[in-house]
Amino acid sequence: MFDPGRPLGEIERRIREVAARGPAKAPAVFSEGPRWHSLDAEKALATLGSRPTGLTWGEARSLGRRHGRNLLTKIARRNGFDIALDQVTTLPVALLAGTAVISLLTGGVFDAAIVLAVIIVNGVIGFVSETRTEQTIASLEASALPSARVLRHDGEETVSAEQLVPGDIIVLHGNDAVPADARVIAADRLTVNEAMLTGESLPVVKAANVLA
């Protein structure tokens, strides 16, 4: 609180103290965890309590109970009414509607009709576009749970992607979808399509090398 009777020297000292402390650090939302890219394959497996032959079924069940299913957080869907309402509850639409009302009050019926037509056309375009976006997101969610081949009990098994647990060794073949965040521990001419993440259409070469 400002005190007009406080000496200037003390005020200057307090300002210097605050400046020296610097801005407060915001608490981390997520823990950083291991830097997987800087660990070799052997250390990465050891960190997760796994081995080159994969987990046993008992270990997988135990880890599944501890960590839960490998599922993405569901995004709240909007229905048609909500999408339509969003088209007419924006500031630009309110300004255009106000302009139309003023035009009507001043006898400019034609001008008001033009403005209302603009509002309707813009609303229809926005509704169609956002409805398609919602449908695309829904289809992506539906296809986000492929099956996965993993090493379990010294053999290759096919499981639902939601049953993957930390420490599972995923076996990928050509055109397979990557079912979870993973660290490459062995690869033979592996390339990955990262278009959904980066927008780049060219495949990216992946290797098991340690990255600095």
Short mmCIF file of N, CA and C in Angstrom, two decimals, residues 25 36 40 103 123 141 167:
data_model
loop_
_atom_site.label_atom_id
_atom_site.label_comp_id
_atom_site.label_asym_id
_atom_site.label_seq_id
_atom_site.Cartn_x
_atom_site.Cartn_y
_atom_site.Cartn_z
N LYS A 25 8.19 -18.10 -10.37
CA LYS A 25 8.08 -19.20 -11.33
C LYS A 25 6.73 -19.89 -11.16
N TRP A 36 13.57 -39.41 -22.59
CA TRP A 36 13.67 -40.68 -23.31
C TRP A 36 14.60 -40.60 -24.51
N ASP A 40 19.65 -44.63 -24.11
CA ASP A 40 19.74 -45.70 -25.11
C ASP A 40 18.64 -46.73 -24.83
N SER A 103 -31.32 0.67 -39.49
CA SER A 103 -31.78 0.89 -40.86
C SER A 103 -33.30 0.79 -40.95
N GLY A 123 -23.92 -17.21 -41.15
CA GLY A 123 -24.28 -18.21 -40.17
C GLY A 123 -24.36 -19.61 -40.76
N GLU A 141 -11.45 -39.65 -33.36
CA GLU A 141 -11.54 -40.32 -32.06
C GLU A 141 -11.91 -41.79 -32.25
N GLY A 167 6.15 -49.83 -20.69
CA GLY A 167 7.05 -50.98 -20.70
C GLY A 167 6.74 -51.97 -21.79
#
